[in-house]
């Protein structure tokens, strides 16, 4: 543990502890009303936090080559889980998506673990096929076939937000490996066409676009959530309303402990609180990217970069959503949003980066 990046570890722990506190603040009224237990959500989040700390400790002790060696098997497990979750009676439906396994009061989201599995597999694939990256047929098409297969399974749930985070993360990871730029321009064009089709064939996605363009056109329907989020963020002063004094968490902003927890942070802690949170994220990202750039081993370089960029992308997209800059996507805020799967995957990502940080 003496060799790992302690700044990265400490910044992550501080951010998660603050997240656990904010899960309680944003959810206690809703939890008491629905479950007669104001601590229901924070207890679950705290349990996953402790589990995550133990996992980080174990990951820093392991040989990182284990993940390179067993990446195919790990990806196969993720593939099987994505199929199982689609089966009625096995997968649980939440918010219109069959994307969860219910384990007692806890829920596990296999698409989150697939994100990790795909980054590990892609990192190994790129490091082992570095000489063939510019050859589209031999180098990239087999990898894109696997990525598209996973994308299809996740979209069948459907979970558009997670699928887009995975696709964008892997495309950027592949891009930095040095393939031909013309290939990526073609892929980008196909991607835009595909996204347009996915939006057009799903009425609820079209409603999200409409709500993004003008949330006031349907203030009690598709525009309700973003309007309530802006009501929380907009009046924020330098110090906010104070811890526990959010107005929007009082049954205005739906489930504020999940995707829109940043809105409650802005409301209760103001500009100063938002600045501190964003500063911690910047420290985490800076240290992670620095670790990636310092590596000579291609697998470690690609893996640390892919994990780092995945976290960066998710934070940026979440903040853009809650501020009304882009349409709602259902993407959680790493380390802060309520959700065991999201928190564990974020902590596992940091654990793997910390492991890699020992080789400077």
Coordinates of N, CA, C and O in Angstrom, one line a residue, residues 81-229:
X81 N -24.7 -12.8 -17.9 CA -25.5 -12.1 -17.0 C -26.5 -11.1 -17.8 O -27.6 -10.9 -17.4
X82 N -26.0 -10.5 -18.9 CA -26.8 -9.7 -19.7 C -28.0 -10.4 -20.3 O -29.1 -9.9 -20.5
X83 N -27.7 -11.7 -20.6 CA -28.8 -12.5 -21.2 C -29.8 -12.9 -20.1 O -31.0 -12.8 -20.3
X84 N -29.3 -13.3 -19.0 CA -30.2 -13.7 -17.9 C -31.1 -12.6 -17.4 O -32.3 -12.8 -17.0
X85 N -30.6 -11.4 -17.3 CA -31.4 -10.3 -16.8 C -32.5 -9.9 -17.7 O -33.5 -9.3 -17.2
X86 N -32.5 -10.3 -19.0 CA -33.6 -10.1 -19.9 C -34.7 -11.1 -19.7 O -35.8 -10.9 -20.3
X87 N -34.5 -12.2 -19.0 CA -35.5 -13.2 -18.8 C -36.5 -12.8 -17.7 O -36.1 -12.6 -16.6
X88 N -37.8 -12.7 -18.1 CA -38.8 -12.4 -17.0 C -38.8 -13.4 -15.9 O -38.7 -14.6 -16.1
X89 N -38.9 -12.9 -14.7 CA -38.8 -13.7 -13.5 C -37.4 -13.8 -12.9 O -37.2 -14.1 -11.7
X90 N -36.4 -13.5 -13.7 CA -35.0 -13.4 -13.3 C -34.6 -12.0 -13.1 O -34.1 -11.5 -12.1
X91 N -34.7 -11.2 -14.2 CA -34.4 -9.8 -14.2 C -35.6 -9.0 -13.6 O -36.7 -9.3 -13.9
X92 N -35.2 -8.0 -12.9 CA -36.3 -7.1 -12.2 C -36.4 -5.8 -13.0 O -35.4 -5.3 -13.5
X93 N -37.6 -5.4 -13.1 CA -37.9 -4.1 -13.9 C -37.9 -3.0 -12.9 O -38.6 -3.0 -11.9
X94 N -37.1 -1.9 -13.3 CA -37.1 -0.7 -12.5 C -37.1 0.5 -13.5 O -36.3 0.5 -14.4
X95 N -38.1 1.4 -13.3 CA -38.2 2.6 -14.1 C -38.3 2.2 -15.6 O -37.7 2.9 -16.5
X96 N -39.0 1.1 -15.9 CA -39.3 0.7 -17.2 C -38.2 -0.1 -17.9 O -38.3 -0.5 -19.1
X97 N -37.1 -0.4 -17.2 CA -36.0 -1.2 -17.8 C -35.8 -2.5 -17.0 O -35.7 -2.5 -15.8
X98 N -35.7 -3.6 -17.7 CA -35.4 -4.9 -17.1 C -33.8 -5.0 -17.1 O -33.2 -5.7 -17.9
X99 N -33.2 -4.4 -16.1 CA -31.8 -4.3 -16.0 C -31.2 -4.6 -14.7 O -30.0 -4.3 -14.4
X100 N -32.0 -5.3 -13.8 CA -31.5 -5.5 -12.4 C -31.7 -7.0 -12.0 O -32.7 -7.6 -12.4
X101 N -30.8 -7.4 -11.2 CA -31.0 -8.6 -10.4 C -31.4 -8.2 -9.0 O -30.6 -7.5 -8.4
X102 N -32.5 -8.7 -8.4 CA -32.8 -8.4 -7.0 C -32.2 -9.4 -6.1 O -32.4 -10.6 -6.2
X103 N -31.4 -9.0 -5.2 CA -30.8 -9.8 -4.1 C -31.2 -9.3 -2.8 O -30.6 -8.4 -2.2
X104 N -32.3 -9.8 -2.3 CA -32.9 -9.2 -1.0 C -33.3 -7.8 -1.3 O -33.9 -7.5 -2.3
X105 N -32.9 -6.9 -0.4 CA -33.3 -5.5 -0.6 C -32.3 -4.8 -1.5 O -32.5 -3.6 -1.9
X106 N -31.3 -5.5 -2.0 CA -30.2 -4.9 -2.8 C -30.5 -5.2 -4.3 O -31.1 -6.2 -4.6
X107 N -29.9 -4.4 -5.2 CA -30.1 -4.6 -6.6 C -28.7 -4.6 -7.3 O -27.9 -3.7 -6.9
X108 N -28.5 -5.5 -8.2 CA -27.2 -5.5 -9.0 C -27.5 -5.3 -10.4 O -28.4 -6.0 -11.0
X109 N -26.8 -4.4 -11.1 CA -27.0 -4.1 -12.5 C -25.9 -4.6 -13.3 O -24.8 -4.1 -13.3
X110 N -26.2 -5.7 -14.1 CA -25.1 -6.4 -14.8 C -24.5 -5.5 -15.9 O -23.3 -5.7 -16.3
X111 N -25.2 -4.5 -16.4 CA -24.7 -3.6 -17.5 C -23.5 -2.8 -16.9 O -22.6 -2.5 -17.7
X112 N -23.5 -2.5 -15.6 CA -22.4 -1.8 -15.0 C -21.2 -2.6 -15.0 O -20.1 -2.2 -15.3
X113 N -21.3 -3.9 -14.6 CA -20.2 -4.8 -14.6 C -19.7 -5.1 -16.0 O -18.5 -5.4 -16.2
X114 N -20.6 -5.1 -17.0 CA -20.2 -5.3 -18.4 C -19.3 -4.2 -18.9 O -18.4 -4.4 -19.7
X115 N -19.6 -3.0 -18.4 CA -18.8 -1.8 -18.7 C -17.3 -2.1 -18.3 O -16.4 -1.8 -19.1
X116 N -17.1 -2.6 -17.1 CA -15.8 -2.9 -16.6 C -15.2 -4.0 -17.4 O -14.0 -4.0 -17.8
X117 N -16.0 -5.1 -17.6 CA -15.5 -6.2 -18.4 C -15.0 -5.9 -19.8 O -14.0 -6.3 -20.3
X118 N -15.8 -5.0 -20.5 CA -15.4 -4.6 -21.8 C -14.2 -3.7 -21.9 O -13.4 -3.8 -22.8
X119 N -14.0 -2.9 -20.9 CA -12.8 -2.0 -20.8 C -11.6 -2.9 -20.6 O -10.5 -2.7 -21.3
X120 N -11.7 -3.9 -19.7 CA -10.5 -4.8 -19.5 C -10.2 -5.6 -20.8 O -9.1 -5.8 -21.2
X121 N -11.3 -6.2 -21.4 CA -11.1 -7.0 -22.6 C -10.5 -6.2 -23.7 O -9.6 -6.6 -24.4
X122 N -11.1 -5.0 -23.9 CA -10.6 -4.1 -25.0 C -9.1 -3.7 -24.8 O -8.3 -3.6 -25.8
X123 N -8.8 -3.4 -23.6 CA -7.4 -3.1 -23.2 C -6.4 -4.2 -23.6 O -5.4 -4.0 -24.2
X124 N -6.8 -5.4 -23.3 CA -6.0 -6.6 -23.6 C -6.0 -6.8 -25.1 O -4.9 -7.1 -25.7
X125 N -7.1 -6.7 -25.8 CA -7.2 -6.9 -27.2 C -6.3 -5.9 -27.9 O -5.5 -6.2 -28.8
X126 N -6.3 -4.6 -27.5 CA -5.5 -3.6 -28.2 C -4.0 -3.8 -27.9 O -3.2 -3.6 -28.8
X127 N -3.7 -4.2 -26.7 CA -2.3 -4.4 -26.4 C -1.7 -5.6 -27.1 O -0.5 -5.7 -27.5
X128 N -2.5 -6.7 -27.4 CA -2.1 -7.9 -28.0 C -2.1 -7.8 -29.5 O -1.5 -8.6 -30.2
X129 N -2.9 -6.8 -30.1 CA -3.1 -6.7 -31.5 C -2.6 -5.3 -32.0 O -3.1 -4.8 -33.0
X130 N -1.6 -4.8 -31.3 CA -1.2 -3.4 -31.6 C -0.7 -3.2 -33.0 O -0.9 -2.2 -33.6
X131 N -0.1 -4.3 -33.6 CA 0.5 -4.2 -34.9 C -0.6 -4.3 -36.0 O -0.4 -3.9 -37.1
X132 N -1.8 -4.8 -35.6 CA -2.9 -4.9 -36.6 C -4.0 -3.9 -36.5 O -5.0 -4.0 -37.1
X133 N -3.7 -2.8 -35.6 CA -4.8 -1.9 -35.4 C -5.2 -1.1 -36.6 O -6.3 -0.7 -36.8
X134 N -4.2 -0.8 -37.5 CA -4.5 -0.1 -38.7 C -5.1 -1.0 -39.8 O -5.6 -0.5 -40.8
X135 N -5.2 -2.3 -39.6 CA -5.9 -3.2 -40.5 C -7.3 -3.4 -40.0 O -7.5 -4.0 -38.9
X136 N -8.2 -2.8 -40.7 CA -9.6 -2.8 -40.2 C -10.2 -4.2 -40.1 O -10.8 -4.6 -39.0
X137 N -10.0 -5.0 -41.1 CA -10.6 -6.4 -41.1 C -10.0 -7.3 -40.0 O -10.7 -7.9 -39.2
X138 N -8.7 -7.3 -39.9 CA -8.0 -8.2 -38.9 C -8.0 -7.5 -37.5 O -8.0 -8.2 -36.5
X139 N -7.8 -6.2 -37.5 CA -7.6 -5.6 -36.2 C -8.8 -5.1 -35.4 O -9.0 -5.4 -34.3
X140 N -9.7 -4.4 -36.2 CA -10.8 -3.7 -35.5 C -12.2 -4.4 -35.6 O -13.0 -4.3 -34.7
X141 N -12.5 -5.0 -36.8 CA -13.8 -5.5 -36.9 C -14.2 -6.6 -35.9 O -15.3 -6.6 -35.4
X142 N -13.3 -7.5 -35.6 CA -13.7 -8.5 -34.5 C -14.0 -7.8 -33.2 O -15.0 -8.2 -32.5
X143 N -13.3 -6.8 -32.8 CA -13.5 -6.1 -31.6 C -14.8 -5.3 -31.6 O -15.6 -5.3 -30.7
X144 N -15.1 -4.7 -32.8 CA -16.4 -3.9 -32.9 C -17.6 -4.8 -32.9 O -18.7 -4.4 -32.5
X145 N -17.4 -6.0 -33.4 CA -18.5 -7.0 -33.4 C -18.9 -7.3 -32.0 O -20.1 -7.4 -31.6
X146 N -17.9 -7.6 -31.1 CA -18.2 -7.9 -29.7 C -18.8 -6.7 -29.0 O -19.8 -6.8 -28.3
X147 N -18.3 -5.5 -29.3 CA -18.8 -4.3 -28.6 C -20.3 -4.1 -29.0 O -21.2 -3.8 -28.2
X148 N -20.6 -4.2 -30.3 CA -21.9 -4.1 -30.8 C -22.9 -5.1 -30.2 O -24.1 -4.8 -30.0
X149 N -22.4 -6.3 -30.0 CA -23.2 -7.4 -29.4 C -23.6 -7.0 -28.0 O -24.8 -7.1 -27.6
X150 N -22.7 -6.5 -27.2 CA -23.0 -6.1 -25.9 C -24.0 -4.8 -25.9 O -24.9 -4.7 -25.1
X151 N -23.7 -3.9 -26.8 CA -24.6 -2.7 -27.0 C -26.0 -3.2 -27.2 O -27.0 -2.6 -26.7
X152 N -26.2 -4.1 -28.1 CA -27.5 -4.6 -28.4 C -28.2 -5.2 -27.2 O -29.4 -4.9 -26.9
X153 N -27.5 -6.0 -26.4 CA -28.1 -6.6 -25.2 C -28.5 -5.6 -24.2 O -29.6 -5.7 -23.6
X154 N -27.7 -4.6 -24.0 CA -28.0 -3.5 -23.1 C -29.2 -2.7 -23.6 O -30.0 -2.3 -22.8
X155 N -29.3 -2.5 -24.9 CA -30.4 -1.7 -25.4 C -31.7 -2.5 -25.4 O -32.8 -1.9 -25.4
X156 N -31.6 -3.8 -25.3 CA -32.8 -4.6 -25.1 C -33.5 -4.4 -23.8 O -34.6 -4.8 -23.6
X157 N -32.7 -3.9 -22.8 CA -33.3 -3.8 -21.4 C -34.4 -2.8 -21.3 O -35.4 -3.1 -20.6
X158 N -34.5 -1.6 -21.8 CA -33.4 -0.9 -22.5 C -32.7 0.1 -21.5 O -33.3 0.5 -20.5
X159 N -31.4 0.3 -21.7 CA -30.6 1.2 -20.8 C -29.7 2.0 -21.8 O -28.5 1.8 -21.9
X160 N -30.3 3.1 -22.4 CA -29.6 3.9 -23.4 C -28.4 4.6 -22.8 O -27.4 4.7 -23.4
X161 N -28.6 5.1 -21.6 CA -27.5 5.9 -20.9 C -26.2 5.1 -20.7 O -25.1 5.5 -21.1
X162 N -26.4 3.9 -20.1 CA -25.2 3.1 -19.9 C -24.6 2.6 -21.2 O -23.4 2.6 -21.3
X163 N -25.4 2.3 -22.1 CA -25.0 1.8 -23.4 C -24.1 2.9 -24.1 O -23.1 2.6 -24.7
X164 N -24.6 4.1 -24.0 CA -23.8 5.2 -24.7 C -22.5 5.5 -24.0 O -21.5 5.8 -24.6
X165 N -22.5 5.4 -22.6 CA -21.2 5.6 -21.9 C -20.2 4.5 -22.3 O -19.0 4.8 -22.5
X166 N -20.7 3.3 -22.4 CA -19.8 2.2 -22.8 C -19.2 2.4 -24.2 O -18.0 2.3 -24.4
X167 N -20.1 2.7 -25.1 CA -19.7 2.9 -26.5 C -18.7 4.0 -26.7 O -17.6 3.9 -27.3
X168 N -19.0 5.2 -26.1 CA -18.1 6.3 -26.2 C -16.8 6.1 -25.5 O -15.7 6.5 -26.1
X169 N -16.8 5.4 -24.4 CA -15.5 5.1 -23.7 C -14.7 4.2 -24.5 O -13.5 4.5 -24.7
X170 N -15.3 3.2 -25.1 CA -14.5 2.2 -25.9 C -14.0 2.8 -27.2 O -12.9 2.5 -27.6
X171 N -14.8 3.7 -27.8 CA -14.4 4.3 -29.0 C -13.2 5.2 -28.8 O -12.2 5.2 -29.6
X172 N -13.2 6.0 -27.7 CA -12.1 6.8 -27.4 C -10.8 6.0 -27.1 O -9.7 6.3 -27.5
X173 N -11.0 4.9 -26.3 CA -9.9 4.0 -26.0 C -9.3 3.4 -27.3 O -8.1 3.3 -27.4
X174 N -10.1 3.0 -28.2 CA -9.6 2.5 -29.5 C -8.9 3.6 -30.3 O -7.9 3.3 -30.9
X175 N -9.5 4.7 -30.2 CA -8.9 5.9 -31.0 C -7.5 6.2 -30.5 O -6.6 6.5 -31.4
X176 N -7.2 6.2 -29.2 CA -5.9 6.5 -28.8 C -4.9 5.4 -29.1 O -3.7 5.6 -28.9
X177 N -5.4 4.2 -29.5 CA -4.4 3.2 -29.9 C -3.8 3.4 -31.2 O -2.9 2.7 -31.6
X178 N -4.4 4.3 -32.0 CA -3.7 4.7 -33.3 C -4.3 4.1 -34.6 O -3.5 3.9 -35.5
X179 N -5.6 3.8 -34.7 CA -6.1 3.3 -36.0 C -6.2 4.5 -37.0 O -6.0 5.6 -36.7
X180 N -6.6 4.1 -38.2 CA -6.8 5.1 -39.3 C -8.0 6.1 -38.9 O -9.1 5.6 -38.5
X181 N -7.8 7.4 -39.1 CA -8.8 8.4 -38.8 C -10.0 8.2 -39.7 O -11.1 8.5 -39.2
X182 N -9.8 7.9 -40.9 CA -10.9 7.7 -41.9 C -11.9 6.7 -41.4 O -13.1 6.8 -41.6
X183 N -11.4 5.6 -40.8 CA -12.3 4.6 -40.3 C -13.2 5.2 -39.2 O -14.4 4.8 -39.1
X184 N -12.6 6.0 -38.3 CA -13.4 6.6 -37.2 C -14.4 7.6 -37.7 O -15.5 7.7 -37.2
X185 N -14.1 8.3 -38.8 CA -15.1 9.2 -39.4 C -16.3 8.4 -39.9 O -17.5 8.8 -39.7
X186 N -16.1 7.3 -40.5 CA -17.2 6.4 -41.0 C -18.0 5.8 -39.9 O -19.2 5.8 -39.9
X187 N -17.3 5.4 -38.8 CA -17.9 4.8 -37.7 C -18.8 5.9 -37.0 O -19.9 5.7 -36.5
X188 N -18.2 7.1 -36.9 CA -19.0 8.3 -36.3 C -20.2 8.6 -37.1 O -21.3 8.8 -36.5
X189 N -20.2 8.5 -38.4 CA -21.4 8.8 -39.2 C -22.4 7.7 -39.0 O -23.6 8.0 -38.8
X190 N -22.0 6.4 -39.0 CA -22.9 5.3 -38.7 C -23.5 5.4 -37.3 O -24.7 5.1 -37.1
X191 N -22.7 5.9 -36.4 CA -23.2 6.0 -35.0 C -24.3 7.1 -34.9 O -25.3 6.9 -34.2
X192 N -24.1 8.2 -35.6 CA -25.1 9.3 -35.5 C -26.4 8.8 -36.2 O -27.5 9.1 -35.7
X193 N -26.3 8.1 -37.3 CA -27.5 7.5 -37.9 C -28.2 6.5 -37.0 O -29.4 6.6 -36.8
X194 N -27.4 5.7 -36.3 CA -28.0 4.7 -35.4 C -28.6 5.3 -34.2 O -29.7 4.9 -33.8
X195 N -28.0 6.3 -33.6 CA -28.6 7.0 -32.5 C -29.9 7.7 -32.9 O -30.9 7.7 -32.1
X196 N -29.9 8.3 -34.1 CA -31.1 9.0 -34.5 C -32.3 8.0 -34.7 O -33.4 8.3 -34.3
X197 N -32.0 6.8 -35.2 CA -33.0 5.8 -35.4 C -33.5 5.3 -34.0 O -34.7 5.2 -33.8
X198 N -32.6 5.1 -33.0 CA -33.0 4.7 -31.7 C -33.9 5.7 -31.0 O -34.8 5.3 -30.3
X199 N -33.6 7.0 -31.3 CA -34.4 8.0 -30.7 C -35.8 8.1 -31.3 O -36.8 8.2 -30.6
X200 N -35.8 7.9 -32.6 CA -37.1 8.0 -33.4 C -38.0 6.9 -33.0 O -39.3 7.1 -32.9
X201 N -37.5 5.7 -32.9 CA -38.4 4.5 -32.7 C -38.9 4.4 -31.2 O -39.7 3.5 -31.0
X202 N -38.3 5.2 -30.3 CA -38.7 5.1 -28.9 C -39.4 6.4 -28.6 O -38.7 7.5 -28.4
X203 N -40.7 6.4 -28.4 CA -41.4 7.7 -28.1 C -40.9 8.4 -26.8 O -40.9 9.6 -26.8
X204 N -40.5 7.6 -25.8 CA -40.1 8.3 -24.5 C -38.8 9.0 -24.7 O -38.5 10.0 -24.1
X205 N -37.9 8.6 -25.7 CA -36.7 9.3 -26.0 C -37.0 10.6 -26.7 O -36.3 11.6 -26.5
X206 N -38.0 10.5 -27.6 CA -38.4 11.8 -28.3 C -38.9 12.8 -27.3 O -38.7 14.0 -27.4
X207 N -39.6 12.3 -26.3 CA -40.1 13.2 -25.2 C -39.0 13.8 -24.4 O -39.1 15.0 -24.0
X208 N -37.9 13.1 -24.2 CA -36.8 13.6 -23.5 C -36.1 14.7 -24.4 O -35.6 15.7 -23.8
X209 N -36.1 14.5 -25.7 CA -35.5 15.6 -26.6 C -36.4 16.8 -26.5 O -35.9 17.9 -26.4
X210 N -37.7 16.6 -26.5 CA -38.6 17.7 -26.5 C -38.5 18.5 -25.2 O -38.5 19.7 -25.1
X211 N -38.3 17.7 -24.1 CA -38.2 18.3 -22.7 C -36.9 19.1 -22.7 O -36.8 20.1 -22.0
X212 N -35.9 18.6 -23.3 CA -34.6 19.3 -23.3 C -34.7 20.6 -24.1 O -34.2 21.6 -23.6
X213 N -35.3 20.6 -25.2 CA -35.5 21.8 -26.0 C -36.3 22.8 -25.3 O -36.1 24.0 -25.4
X214 N -37.4 22.4 -24.7 CA -38.3 23.3 -24.0 C -39.1 22.5 -22.9 O -40.2 22.0 -23.2
X215 N -38.5 22.4 -21.7 CA -39.1 21.7 -20.7 C -40.5 22.2 -20.2 O -41.3 21.5 -19.7
X216 N -40.7 23.5 -20.5 CA -41.9 24.2 -20.1 C -43.1 23.8 -21.0 O -44.2 24.2 -20.7
X217 N -42.8 23.1 -22.1 CA -43.9 22.7 -23.0 C -44.7 21.6 -22.4 O -45.9 21.3 -22.7
X218 N -44.1 20.9 -21.4 CA -44.8 19.8 -20.7 C -44.3 19.8 -19.2 O -43.6 18.8 -18.8
X219 N -44.6 20.8 -18.4 CA -44.0 21.0 -17.1 C -44.4 19.9 -16.1 O -43.6 19.7 -15.1
X220 N -45.5 19.2 -16.3 CA -45.9 18.2 -15.4 C -45.6 16.8 -15.9 O -46.0 15.8 -15.3
X221 N -45.0 16.7 -17.1 CA -44.7 15.4 -17.7 C -43.3 15.3 -18.0 O -42.4 15.2 -17.0
X222 N -42.9 15.3 -19.3 CA -41.5 15.0 -19.6 C -40.5 16.1 -19.2 O -39.3 15.8 -19.0
X223 N -41.0 17.3 -19.0 CA -40.1 18.4 -18.5 C -40.0 18.5 -17.0 O -39.3 19.4 -16.5
X224 N -40.8 17.7 -16.3 CA -40.9 17.9 -14.8 C -39.6 17.8 -14.1 O -39.2 18.7 -13.3
X225 N -38.8 16.7 -14.4 CA -37.6 16.5 -13.7 C -36.5 17.5 -13.9 O -35.9 18.0 -12.9
X226 N -36.4 17.9 -15.1 CA -35.3 18.9 -15.4 C -35.7 20.3 -14.8 O -34.8 21.0 -14.3
X227 N -37.0 20.6 -14.8 CA -37.5 21.9 -14.2 C -37.2 21.9 -12.7 O -36.7 22.9 -12.2
X228 N -37.5 20.8 -12.1 CA -37.2 20.7 -10.6 C -35.7 20.8 -10.3 O -35.3 21.3 -9.3
X229 N -35.0 20.2 -11.2 CA -33.5 20.2 -11.0 C -33.0 21.6 -11.1 O -32.1 22.1 -10.3

